CSV table of N, CA and C in Angstrom, one decimal:
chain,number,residue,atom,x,y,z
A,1,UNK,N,0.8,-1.2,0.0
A,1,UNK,CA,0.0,0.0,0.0
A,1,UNK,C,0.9,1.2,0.0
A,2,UNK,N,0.5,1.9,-1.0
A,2,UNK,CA,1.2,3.3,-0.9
A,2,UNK,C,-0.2,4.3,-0.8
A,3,UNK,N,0.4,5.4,0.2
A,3,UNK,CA,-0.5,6.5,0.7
A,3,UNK,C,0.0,8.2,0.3
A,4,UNK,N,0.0,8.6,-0.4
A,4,UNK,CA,0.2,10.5,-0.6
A,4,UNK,C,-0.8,11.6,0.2
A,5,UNK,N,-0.4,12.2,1.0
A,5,UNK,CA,-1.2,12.8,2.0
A,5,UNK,C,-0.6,14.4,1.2
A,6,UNK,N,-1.6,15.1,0.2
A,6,UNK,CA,-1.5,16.8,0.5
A,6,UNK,C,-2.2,17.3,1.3
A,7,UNK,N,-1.4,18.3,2.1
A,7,UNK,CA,-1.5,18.9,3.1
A,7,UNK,C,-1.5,18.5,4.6
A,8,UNK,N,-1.3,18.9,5.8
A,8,UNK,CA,-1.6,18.5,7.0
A,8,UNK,C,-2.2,17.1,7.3
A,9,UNK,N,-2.0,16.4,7.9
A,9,UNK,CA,-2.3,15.4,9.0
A,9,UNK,C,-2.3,15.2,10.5
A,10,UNK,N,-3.0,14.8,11.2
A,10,UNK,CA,-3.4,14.9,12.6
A,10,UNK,C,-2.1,14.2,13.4
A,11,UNK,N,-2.9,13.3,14.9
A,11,UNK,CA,-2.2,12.8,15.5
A,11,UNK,C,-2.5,11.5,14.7
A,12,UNK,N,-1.5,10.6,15.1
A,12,UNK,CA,-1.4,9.2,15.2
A,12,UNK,C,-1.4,8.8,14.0
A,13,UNK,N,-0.6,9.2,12.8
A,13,UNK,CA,-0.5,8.9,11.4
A,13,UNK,C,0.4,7.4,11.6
A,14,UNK,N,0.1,6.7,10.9
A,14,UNK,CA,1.2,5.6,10.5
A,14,UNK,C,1.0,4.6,12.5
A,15,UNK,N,0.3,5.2,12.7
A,15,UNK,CA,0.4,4.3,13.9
A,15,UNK,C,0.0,2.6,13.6
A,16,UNK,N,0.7,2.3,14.3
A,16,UNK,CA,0.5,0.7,13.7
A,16,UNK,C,1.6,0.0,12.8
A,17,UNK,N,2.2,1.1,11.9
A,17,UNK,CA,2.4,0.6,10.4
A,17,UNK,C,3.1,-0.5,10.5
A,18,UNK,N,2.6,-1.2,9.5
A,18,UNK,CA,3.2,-2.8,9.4
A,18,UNK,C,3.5,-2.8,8.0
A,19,UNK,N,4.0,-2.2,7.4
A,19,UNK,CA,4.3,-2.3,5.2
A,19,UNK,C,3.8,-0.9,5.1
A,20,UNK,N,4.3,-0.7,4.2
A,20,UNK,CA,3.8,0.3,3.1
A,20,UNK,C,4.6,1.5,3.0
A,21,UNK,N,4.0,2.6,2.3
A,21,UNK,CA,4.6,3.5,2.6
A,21,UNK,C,3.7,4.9,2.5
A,22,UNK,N,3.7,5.9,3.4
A,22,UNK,CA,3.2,7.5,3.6
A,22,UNK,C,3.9,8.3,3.3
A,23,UNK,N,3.7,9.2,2.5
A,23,UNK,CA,4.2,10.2,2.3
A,23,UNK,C,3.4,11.7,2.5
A,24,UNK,N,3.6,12.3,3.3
A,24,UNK,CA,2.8,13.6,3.7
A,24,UNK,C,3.6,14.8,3.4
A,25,UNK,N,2.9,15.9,2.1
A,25,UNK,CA,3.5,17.1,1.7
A,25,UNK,C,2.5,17.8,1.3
A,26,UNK,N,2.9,18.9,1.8
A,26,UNK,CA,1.9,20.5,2.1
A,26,UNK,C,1.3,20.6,0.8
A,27,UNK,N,0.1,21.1,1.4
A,27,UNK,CA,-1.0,21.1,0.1
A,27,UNK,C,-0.4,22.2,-1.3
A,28,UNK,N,-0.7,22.3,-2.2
A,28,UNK,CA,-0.1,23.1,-3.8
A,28,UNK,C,0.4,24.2,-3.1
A,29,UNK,N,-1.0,25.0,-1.8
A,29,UNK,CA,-0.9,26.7,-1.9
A,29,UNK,C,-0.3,26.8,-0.9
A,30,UNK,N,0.4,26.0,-0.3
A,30,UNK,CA,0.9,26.2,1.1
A,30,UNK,C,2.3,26.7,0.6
A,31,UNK,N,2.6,28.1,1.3
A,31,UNK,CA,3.8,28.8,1.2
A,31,UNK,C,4.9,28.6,2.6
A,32,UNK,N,4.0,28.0,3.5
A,32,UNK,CA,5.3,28.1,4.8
A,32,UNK,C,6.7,26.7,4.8
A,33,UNK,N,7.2,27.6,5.2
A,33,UNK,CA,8.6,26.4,5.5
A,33,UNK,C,8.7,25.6,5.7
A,34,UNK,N,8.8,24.5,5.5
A,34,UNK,CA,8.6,23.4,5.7
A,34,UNK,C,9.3,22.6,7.1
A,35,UNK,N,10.1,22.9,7.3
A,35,UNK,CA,11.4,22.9,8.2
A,35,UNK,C,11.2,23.5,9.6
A,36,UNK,N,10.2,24.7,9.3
A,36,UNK,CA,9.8,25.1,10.5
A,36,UNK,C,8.0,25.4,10.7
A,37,UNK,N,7.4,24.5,10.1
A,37,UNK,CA,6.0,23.9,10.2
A,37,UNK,C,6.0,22.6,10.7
A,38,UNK,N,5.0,22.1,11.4
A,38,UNK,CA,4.4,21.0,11.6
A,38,UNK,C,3.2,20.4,10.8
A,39,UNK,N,4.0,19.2,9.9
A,39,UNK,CA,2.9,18.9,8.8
A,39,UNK,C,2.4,17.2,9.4
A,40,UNK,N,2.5,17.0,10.3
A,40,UNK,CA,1.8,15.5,11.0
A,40,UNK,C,1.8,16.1,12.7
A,41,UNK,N,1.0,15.3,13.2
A,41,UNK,CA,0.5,15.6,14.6
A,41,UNK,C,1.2,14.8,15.9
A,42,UNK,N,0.7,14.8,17.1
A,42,UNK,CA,1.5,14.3,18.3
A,42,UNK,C,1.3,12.5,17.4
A,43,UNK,N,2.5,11.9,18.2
A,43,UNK,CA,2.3,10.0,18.6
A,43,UNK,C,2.2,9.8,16.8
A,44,UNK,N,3.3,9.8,16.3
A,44,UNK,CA,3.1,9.1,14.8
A,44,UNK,C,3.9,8.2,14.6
A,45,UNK,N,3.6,7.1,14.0
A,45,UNK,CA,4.5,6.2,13.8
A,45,UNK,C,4.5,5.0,15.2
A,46,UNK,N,3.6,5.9,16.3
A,46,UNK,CA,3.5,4.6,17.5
A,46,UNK,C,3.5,3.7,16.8
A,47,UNK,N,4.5,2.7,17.7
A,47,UNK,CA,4.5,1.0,17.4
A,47,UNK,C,4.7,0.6,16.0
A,48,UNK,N,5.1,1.1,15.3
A,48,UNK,CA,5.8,0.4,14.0
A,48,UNK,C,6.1,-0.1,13.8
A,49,UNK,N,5.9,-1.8,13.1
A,49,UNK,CA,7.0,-2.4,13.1
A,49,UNK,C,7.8,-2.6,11.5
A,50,UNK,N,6.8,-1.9,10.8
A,50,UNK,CA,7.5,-2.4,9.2
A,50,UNK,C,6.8,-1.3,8.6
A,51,UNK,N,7.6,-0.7,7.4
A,51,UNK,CA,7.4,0.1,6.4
A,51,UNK,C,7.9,1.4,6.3
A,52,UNK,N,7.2,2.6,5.4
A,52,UNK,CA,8.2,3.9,5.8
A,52,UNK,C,7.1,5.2,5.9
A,53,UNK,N,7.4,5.9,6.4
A,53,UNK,CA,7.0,7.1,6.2
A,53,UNK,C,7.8,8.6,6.2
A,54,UNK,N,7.5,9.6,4.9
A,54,UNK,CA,8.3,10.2,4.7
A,54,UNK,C,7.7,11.8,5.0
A,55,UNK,N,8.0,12.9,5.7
A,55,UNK,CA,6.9,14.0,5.7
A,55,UNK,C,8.1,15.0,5.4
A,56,UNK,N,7.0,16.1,4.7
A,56,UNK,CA,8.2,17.0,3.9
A,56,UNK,C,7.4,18.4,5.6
A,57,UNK,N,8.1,18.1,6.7
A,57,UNK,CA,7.9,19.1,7.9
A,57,UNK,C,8.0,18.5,8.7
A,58,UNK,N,7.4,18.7,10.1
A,58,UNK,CA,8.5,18.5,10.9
A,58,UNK,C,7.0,17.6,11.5
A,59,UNK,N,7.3,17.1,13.0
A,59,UNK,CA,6.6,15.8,13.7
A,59,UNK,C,6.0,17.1,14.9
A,60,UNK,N,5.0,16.3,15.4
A,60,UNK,CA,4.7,16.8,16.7
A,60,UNK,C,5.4,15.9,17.7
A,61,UNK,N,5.1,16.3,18.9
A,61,UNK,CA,5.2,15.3,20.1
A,61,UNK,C,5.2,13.6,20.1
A,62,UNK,N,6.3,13.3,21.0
A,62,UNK,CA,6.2,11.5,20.7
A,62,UNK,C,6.6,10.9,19.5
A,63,UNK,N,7.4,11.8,18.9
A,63,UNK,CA,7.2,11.0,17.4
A,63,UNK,C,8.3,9.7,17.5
A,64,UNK,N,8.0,8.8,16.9
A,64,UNK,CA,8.5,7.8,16.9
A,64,UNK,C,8.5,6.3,18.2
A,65,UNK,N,7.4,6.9,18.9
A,65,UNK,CA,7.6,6.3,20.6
A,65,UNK,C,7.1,5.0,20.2
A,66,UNK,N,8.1,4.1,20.8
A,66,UNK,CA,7.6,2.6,20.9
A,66,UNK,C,7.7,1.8,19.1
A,67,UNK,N,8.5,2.9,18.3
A,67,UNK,CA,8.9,2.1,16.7
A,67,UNK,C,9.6,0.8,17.0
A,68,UNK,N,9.4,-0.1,16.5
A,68,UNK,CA,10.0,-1.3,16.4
A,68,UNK,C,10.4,-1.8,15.1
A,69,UNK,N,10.2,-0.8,14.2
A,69,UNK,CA,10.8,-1.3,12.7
A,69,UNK,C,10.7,-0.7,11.6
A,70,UNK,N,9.9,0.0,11.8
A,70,UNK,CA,9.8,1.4,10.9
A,70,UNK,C,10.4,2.5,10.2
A,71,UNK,N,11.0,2.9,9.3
A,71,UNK,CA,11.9,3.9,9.3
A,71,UNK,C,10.8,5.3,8.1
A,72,UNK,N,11.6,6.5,9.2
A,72,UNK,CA,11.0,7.6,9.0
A,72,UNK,C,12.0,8.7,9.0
A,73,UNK,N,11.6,9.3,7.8
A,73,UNK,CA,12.7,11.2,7.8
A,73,UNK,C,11.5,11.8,7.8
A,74,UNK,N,12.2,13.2,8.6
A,74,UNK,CA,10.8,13.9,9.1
A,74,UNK,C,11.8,15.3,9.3
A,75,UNK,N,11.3,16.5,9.0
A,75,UNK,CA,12.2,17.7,9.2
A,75,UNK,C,12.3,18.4,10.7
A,76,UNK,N,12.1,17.6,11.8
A,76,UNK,CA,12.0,18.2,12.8
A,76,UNK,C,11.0,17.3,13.7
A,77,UNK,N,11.0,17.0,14.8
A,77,UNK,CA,10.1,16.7,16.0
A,77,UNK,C,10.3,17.8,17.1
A,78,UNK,N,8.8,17.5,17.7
A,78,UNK,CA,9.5,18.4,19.0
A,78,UNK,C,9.3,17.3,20.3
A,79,UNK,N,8.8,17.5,21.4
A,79,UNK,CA,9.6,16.7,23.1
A,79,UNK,C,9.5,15.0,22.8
A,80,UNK,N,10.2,14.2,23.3
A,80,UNK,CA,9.7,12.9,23.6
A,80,UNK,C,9.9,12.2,22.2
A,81,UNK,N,10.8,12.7,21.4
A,81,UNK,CA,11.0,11.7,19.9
A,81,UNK,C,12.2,10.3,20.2
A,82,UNK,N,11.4,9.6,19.6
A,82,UNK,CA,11.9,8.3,19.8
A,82,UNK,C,11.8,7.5,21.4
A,83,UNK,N,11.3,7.8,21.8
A,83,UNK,CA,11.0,7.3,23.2
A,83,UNK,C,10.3,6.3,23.0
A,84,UNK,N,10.8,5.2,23.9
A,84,UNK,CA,10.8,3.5,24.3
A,84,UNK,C,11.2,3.0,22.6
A,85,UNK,N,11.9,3.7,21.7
A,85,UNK,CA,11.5,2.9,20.5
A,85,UNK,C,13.2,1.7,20.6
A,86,UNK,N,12.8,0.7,19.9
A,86,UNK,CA,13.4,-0.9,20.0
A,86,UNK,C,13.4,-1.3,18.6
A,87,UNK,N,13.3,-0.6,17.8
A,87,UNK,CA,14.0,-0.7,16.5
A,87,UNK,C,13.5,0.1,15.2
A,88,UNK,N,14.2,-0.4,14.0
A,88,UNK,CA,14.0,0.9,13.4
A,88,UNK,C,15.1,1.9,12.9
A,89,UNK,N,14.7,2.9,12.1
A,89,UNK,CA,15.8,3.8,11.4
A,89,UNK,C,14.9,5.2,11.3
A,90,UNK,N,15.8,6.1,12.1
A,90,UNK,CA,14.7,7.3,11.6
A,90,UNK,C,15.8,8.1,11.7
A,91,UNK,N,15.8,9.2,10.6
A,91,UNK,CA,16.3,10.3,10.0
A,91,UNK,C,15.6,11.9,10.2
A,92,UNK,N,16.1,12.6,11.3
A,92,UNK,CA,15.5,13.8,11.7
A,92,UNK,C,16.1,15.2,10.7
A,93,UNK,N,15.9,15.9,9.9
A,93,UNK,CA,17.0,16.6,9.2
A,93,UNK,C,16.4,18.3,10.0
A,94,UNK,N,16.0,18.4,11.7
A,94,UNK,CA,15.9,19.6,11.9
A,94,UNK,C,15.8,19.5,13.3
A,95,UNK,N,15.6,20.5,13.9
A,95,UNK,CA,15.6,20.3,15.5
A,95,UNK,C,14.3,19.4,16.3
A,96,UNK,N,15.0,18.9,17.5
A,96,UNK,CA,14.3,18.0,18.0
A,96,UNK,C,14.2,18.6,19.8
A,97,UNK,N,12.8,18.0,19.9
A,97,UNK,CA,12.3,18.6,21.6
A,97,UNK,C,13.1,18.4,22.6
A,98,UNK,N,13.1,18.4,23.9
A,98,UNK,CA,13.2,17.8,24.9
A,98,UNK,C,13.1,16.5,25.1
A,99,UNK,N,13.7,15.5,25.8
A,99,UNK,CA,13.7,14.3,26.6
A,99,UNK,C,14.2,13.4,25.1
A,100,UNK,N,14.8,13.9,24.4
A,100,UNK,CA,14.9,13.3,23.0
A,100,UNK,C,15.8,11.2,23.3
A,101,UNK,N,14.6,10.5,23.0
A,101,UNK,CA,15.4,8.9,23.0
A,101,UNK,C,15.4,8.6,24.7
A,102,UNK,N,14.3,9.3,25.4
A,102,UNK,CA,14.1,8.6,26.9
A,102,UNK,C,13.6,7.1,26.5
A,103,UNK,N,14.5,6.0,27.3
A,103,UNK,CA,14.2,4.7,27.3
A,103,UNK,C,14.3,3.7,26.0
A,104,UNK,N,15.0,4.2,24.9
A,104,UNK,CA,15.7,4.0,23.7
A,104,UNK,C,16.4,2.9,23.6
A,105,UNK,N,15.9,1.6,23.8
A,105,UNK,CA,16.8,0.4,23.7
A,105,UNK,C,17.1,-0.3,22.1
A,106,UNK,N,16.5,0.2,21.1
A,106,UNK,CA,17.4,-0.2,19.8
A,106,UNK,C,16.9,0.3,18.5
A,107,UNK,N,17.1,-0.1,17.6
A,107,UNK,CA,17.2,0.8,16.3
A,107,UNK,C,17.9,1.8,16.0
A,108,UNK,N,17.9,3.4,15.2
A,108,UNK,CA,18.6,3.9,15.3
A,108,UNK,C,18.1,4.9,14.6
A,109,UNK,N,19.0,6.5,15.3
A,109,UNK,CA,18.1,7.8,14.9
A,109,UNK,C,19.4,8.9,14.7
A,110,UNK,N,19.3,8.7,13.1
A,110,UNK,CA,20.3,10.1,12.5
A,110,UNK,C,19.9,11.1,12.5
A,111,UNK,N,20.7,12.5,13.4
A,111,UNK,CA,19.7,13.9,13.3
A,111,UNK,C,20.6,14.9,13.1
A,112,UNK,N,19.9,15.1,12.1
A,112,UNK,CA,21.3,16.7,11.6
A,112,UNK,C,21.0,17.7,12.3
A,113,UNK,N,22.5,17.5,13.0
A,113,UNK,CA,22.3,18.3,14.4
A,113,UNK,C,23.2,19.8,13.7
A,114,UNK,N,22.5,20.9,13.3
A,114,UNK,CA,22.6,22.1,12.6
A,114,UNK,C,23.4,23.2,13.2
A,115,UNK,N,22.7,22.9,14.7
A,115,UNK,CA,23.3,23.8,15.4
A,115,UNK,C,23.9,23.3,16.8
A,116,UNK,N,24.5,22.2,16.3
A,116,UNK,CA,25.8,21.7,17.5
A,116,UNK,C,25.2,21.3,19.0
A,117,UNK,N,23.5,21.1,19.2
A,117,UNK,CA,22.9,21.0,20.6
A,117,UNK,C,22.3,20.0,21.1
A,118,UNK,N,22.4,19.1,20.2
A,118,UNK,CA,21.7,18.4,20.4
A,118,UNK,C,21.7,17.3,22.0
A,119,UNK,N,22.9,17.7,22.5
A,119,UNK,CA,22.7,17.3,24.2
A,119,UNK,C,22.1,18.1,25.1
A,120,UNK,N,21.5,19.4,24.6
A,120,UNK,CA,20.8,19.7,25.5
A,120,UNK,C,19.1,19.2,25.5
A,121,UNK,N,18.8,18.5,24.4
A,121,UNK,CA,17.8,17.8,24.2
A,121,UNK,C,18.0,16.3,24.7
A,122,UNK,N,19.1,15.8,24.6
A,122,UNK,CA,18.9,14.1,24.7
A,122,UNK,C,18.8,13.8,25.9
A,123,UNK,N,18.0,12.5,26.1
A,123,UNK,CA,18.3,11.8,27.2
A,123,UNK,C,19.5,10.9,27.9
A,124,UNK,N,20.3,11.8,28.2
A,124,UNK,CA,21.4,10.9,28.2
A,124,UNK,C,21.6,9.6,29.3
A,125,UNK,N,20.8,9.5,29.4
A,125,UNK,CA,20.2,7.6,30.2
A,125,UNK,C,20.2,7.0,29.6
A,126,UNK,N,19.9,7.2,28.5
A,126,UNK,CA,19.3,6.2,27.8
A,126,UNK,C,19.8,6.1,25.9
A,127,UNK,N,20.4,6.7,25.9
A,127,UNK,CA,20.9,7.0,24.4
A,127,UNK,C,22.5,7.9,24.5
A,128,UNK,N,23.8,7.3,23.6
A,128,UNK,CA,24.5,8.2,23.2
A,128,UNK,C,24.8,8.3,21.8
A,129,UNK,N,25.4,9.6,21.9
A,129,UNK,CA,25.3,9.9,20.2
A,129,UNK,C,27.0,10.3,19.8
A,130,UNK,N,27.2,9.8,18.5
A,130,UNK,CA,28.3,9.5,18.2
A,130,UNK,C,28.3,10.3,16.9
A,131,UNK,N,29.6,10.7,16.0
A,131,UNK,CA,29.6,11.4,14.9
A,131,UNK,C,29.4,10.1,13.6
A,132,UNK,N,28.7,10.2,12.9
A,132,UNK,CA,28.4,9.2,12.0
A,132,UNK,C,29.7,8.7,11.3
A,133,UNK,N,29.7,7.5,11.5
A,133,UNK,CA,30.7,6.4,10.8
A,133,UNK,C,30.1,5.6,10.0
A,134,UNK,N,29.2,5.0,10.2
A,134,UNK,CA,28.0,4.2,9.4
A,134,UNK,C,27.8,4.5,8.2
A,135,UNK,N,27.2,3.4,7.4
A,135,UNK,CA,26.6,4.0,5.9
A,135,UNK,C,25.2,3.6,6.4
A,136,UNK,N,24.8,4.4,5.6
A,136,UNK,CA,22.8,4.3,5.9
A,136,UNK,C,22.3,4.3,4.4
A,137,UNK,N,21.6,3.5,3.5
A,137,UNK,CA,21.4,4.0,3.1
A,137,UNK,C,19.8,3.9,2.9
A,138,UNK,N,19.2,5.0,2.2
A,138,UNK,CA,17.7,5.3,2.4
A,138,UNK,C,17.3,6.0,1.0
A,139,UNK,N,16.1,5.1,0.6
A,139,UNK,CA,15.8,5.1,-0.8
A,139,UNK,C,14.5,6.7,0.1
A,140,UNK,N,14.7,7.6,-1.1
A,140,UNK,CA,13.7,9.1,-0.6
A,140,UNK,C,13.1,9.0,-1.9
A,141,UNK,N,11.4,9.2,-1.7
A,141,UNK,CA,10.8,9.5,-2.7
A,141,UNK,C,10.4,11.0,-3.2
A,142,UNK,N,10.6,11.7,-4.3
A,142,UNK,CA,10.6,12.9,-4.5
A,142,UNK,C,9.2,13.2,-4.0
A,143,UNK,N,9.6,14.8,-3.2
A,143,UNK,CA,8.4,15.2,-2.6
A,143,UNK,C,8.1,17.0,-3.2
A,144,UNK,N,7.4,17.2,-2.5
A,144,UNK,CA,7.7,18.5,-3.4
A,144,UNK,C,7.2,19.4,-2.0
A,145,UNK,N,9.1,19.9,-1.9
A,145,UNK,CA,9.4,20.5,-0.3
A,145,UNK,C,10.6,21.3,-0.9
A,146,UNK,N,10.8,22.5,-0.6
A,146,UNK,CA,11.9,23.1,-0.3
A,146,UNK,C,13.1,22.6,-0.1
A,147,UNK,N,13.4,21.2,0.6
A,147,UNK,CA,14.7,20.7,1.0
A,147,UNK,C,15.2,19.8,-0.3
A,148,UNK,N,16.0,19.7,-0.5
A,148,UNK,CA,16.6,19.1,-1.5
A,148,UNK,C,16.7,17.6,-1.1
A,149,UNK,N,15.5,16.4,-1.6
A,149,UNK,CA,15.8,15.1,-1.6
A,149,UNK,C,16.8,14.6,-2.5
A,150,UNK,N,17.8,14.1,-2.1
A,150,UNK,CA,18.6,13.1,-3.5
A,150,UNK,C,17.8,12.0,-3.6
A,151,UNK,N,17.9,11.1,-4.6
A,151,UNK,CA,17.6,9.9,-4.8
A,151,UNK,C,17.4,8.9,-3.4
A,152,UNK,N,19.4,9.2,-3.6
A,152,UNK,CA,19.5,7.8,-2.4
A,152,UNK,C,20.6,8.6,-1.3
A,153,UNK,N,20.7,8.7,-0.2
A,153,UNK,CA,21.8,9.4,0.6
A,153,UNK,C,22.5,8.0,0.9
A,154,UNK,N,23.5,8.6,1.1
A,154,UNK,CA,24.4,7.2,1.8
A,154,UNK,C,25.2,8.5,2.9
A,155,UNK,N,25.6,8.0,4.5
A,155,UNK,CA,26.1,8.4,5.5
A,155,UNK,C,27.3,8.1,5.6
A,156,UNK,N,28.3,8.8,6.3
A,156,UNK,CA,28.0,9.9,6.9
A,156,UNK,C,27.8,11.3,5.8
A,157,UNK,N,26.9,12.2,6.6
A,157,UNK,CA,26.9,13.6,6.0
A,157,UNK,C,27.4,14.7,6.8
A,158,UNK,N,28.0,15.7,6.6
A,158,UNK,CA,28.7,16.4,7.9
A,158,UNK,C,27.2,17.2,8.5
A,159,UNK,N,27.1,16.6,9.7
A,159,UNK,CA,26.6,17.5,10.6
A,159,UNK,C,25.7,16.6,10.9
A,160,UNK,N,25.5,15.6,10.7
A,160,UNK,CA,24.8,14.3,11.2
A,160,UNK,C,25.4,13.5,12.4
A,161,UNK,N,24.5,13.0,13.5
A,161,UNK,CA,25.3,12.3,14.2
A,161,UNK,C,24.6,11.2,14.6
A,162,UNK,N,24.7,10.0,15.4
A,162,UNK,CA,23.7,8.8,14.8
A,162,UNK,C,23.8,8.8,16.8
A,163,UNK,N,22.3,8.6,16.8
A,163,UNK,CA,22.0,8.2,18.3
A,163,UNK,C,21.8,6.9,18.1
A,164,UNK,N,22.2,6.2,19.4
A,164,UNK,CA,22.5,4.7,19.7
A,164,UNK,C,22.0,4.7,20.6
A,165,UNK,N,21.0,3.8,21.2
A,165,UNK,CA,20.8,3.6,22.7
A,165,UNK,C,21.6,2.6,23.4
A,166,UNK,N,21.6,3.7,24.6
A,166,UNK,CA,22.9,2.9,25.4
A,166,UNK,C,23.0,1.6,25.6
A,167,UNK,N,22.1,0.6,25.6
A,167,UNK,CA,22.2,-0.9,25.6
A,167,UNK,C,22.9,-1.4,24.4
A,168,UNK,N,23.0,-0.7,23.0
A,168,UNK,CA,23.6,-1.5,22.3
A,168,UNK,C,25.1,-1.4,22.4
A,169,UNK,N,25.3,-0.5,23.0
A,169,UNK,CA,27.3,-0.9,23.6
A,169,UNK,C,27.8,-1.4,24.6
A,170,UNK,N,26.4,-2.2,25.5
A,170,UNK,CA,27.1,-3.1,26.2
A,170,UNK,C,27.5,-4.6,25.6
C-alpha cells in the first residue's frame, strides 16, 4: 500500500504501520517552511513495526515512541522523539524537543544536528550519540518540499550524528 497525503495530517499517522509507505507534503498553496511547520501531529508512527513514512515538515510530540521497525525522515520533531522505541531507522533533518530517546533500547536515529545542541535535548540515560561512521542508506521519494531530496543518501553527512541507545554498547 502506498498512501500521498497533501497537506496536513493529525495525530497518530502511521500508527501501527506494518508495510507500506506514507508520504505527507503540504498542500499546492501552502507557502510556509517546511522545516519550521508542523505537517503531522503528536504520537506518529506509535508501534511500527515495518514500512516507511516520509513528511516534507517536521513531527509533533512523541514521534516515533515505541517504533519497532519502521523507518522515517521527518524535518524536525518536538519533546519525547523516539522514546521506548526498540527498532528501526529514523532520520531527523531539523531540531528535535526535549527528553529526545528517553528509554531507547534499539534501532537507530540520525539527526542533523545544525546547530551543534543536540545534548541539550537528549536523554542521556538512555541514548548516546556518536559522529556518523556508518553507511545508511535510504531510498527518498521525491516530494515537493523546499529541502533538496537526492535519490538515495548514503552516510556519513557532515553535521549528522547517529543516536544509539545505550544498551547497544554493552
Amino acid at each position: 500500500m502506498s498512501l500521498k497525503i497533501f497537506g496536513d495530517a493529525n495525530d497518530y499517522v502511521a500508527k501501527g504501520l506494518s508495510g507500506g509507505k506514507i508520504v505527507v507534503v503540504p498542500s499546492k498553496i501552502n507557502r510556509l517552511k517546511t522545516k519550521e511547520n508542523t505537517i503531522i501531529g503528536n504520537t506518529v508512527l506509535y508501534g511500527a513495526t515495518s514500512g516507511k513514512l516520509f513528511a516534507a515538515g517536521k513531527a509533533g510530540e512523541r514521534f516515533a515512541v515505541r517504533n519497532s521497525g519502521g523507518t522515517a525522515i521527518v524535518e524536525g520533531c518536538d519533546s519525547n522523539g523516539c522514546e521506548y522505541m526498540t527498532g528501526g531507522n529514523i532520520v531527523i533533518l531539523g531540531s528535535i524537543g526535549d527528553n529526545f530517546g528517553a528509554g531507547m533500547t534499539g534501532g537507530m536515529a540520525f539527526v542533523y544536528d545544525e546547530k551543534n545542541n543536540f545534548e541539550n535535548y537528549a536523554n542521556p540515560s538512555s541514548i548516546v550519540w556518536v559522529d556518523s561512521s556508518a553507511l545508511l542508506r535510504v531510498k527518498v521519494p521525491p516530494v515537493a518540499a523546499p529541502v533538496k531530496y537526492s535519490n538515495f543518501w548514503v552516510f556519513p553527512l557532515p553535521g549528522f550524528k547517529v543516536r544509539l541507545p545505550s544498551a547497544t554498547l554493552r
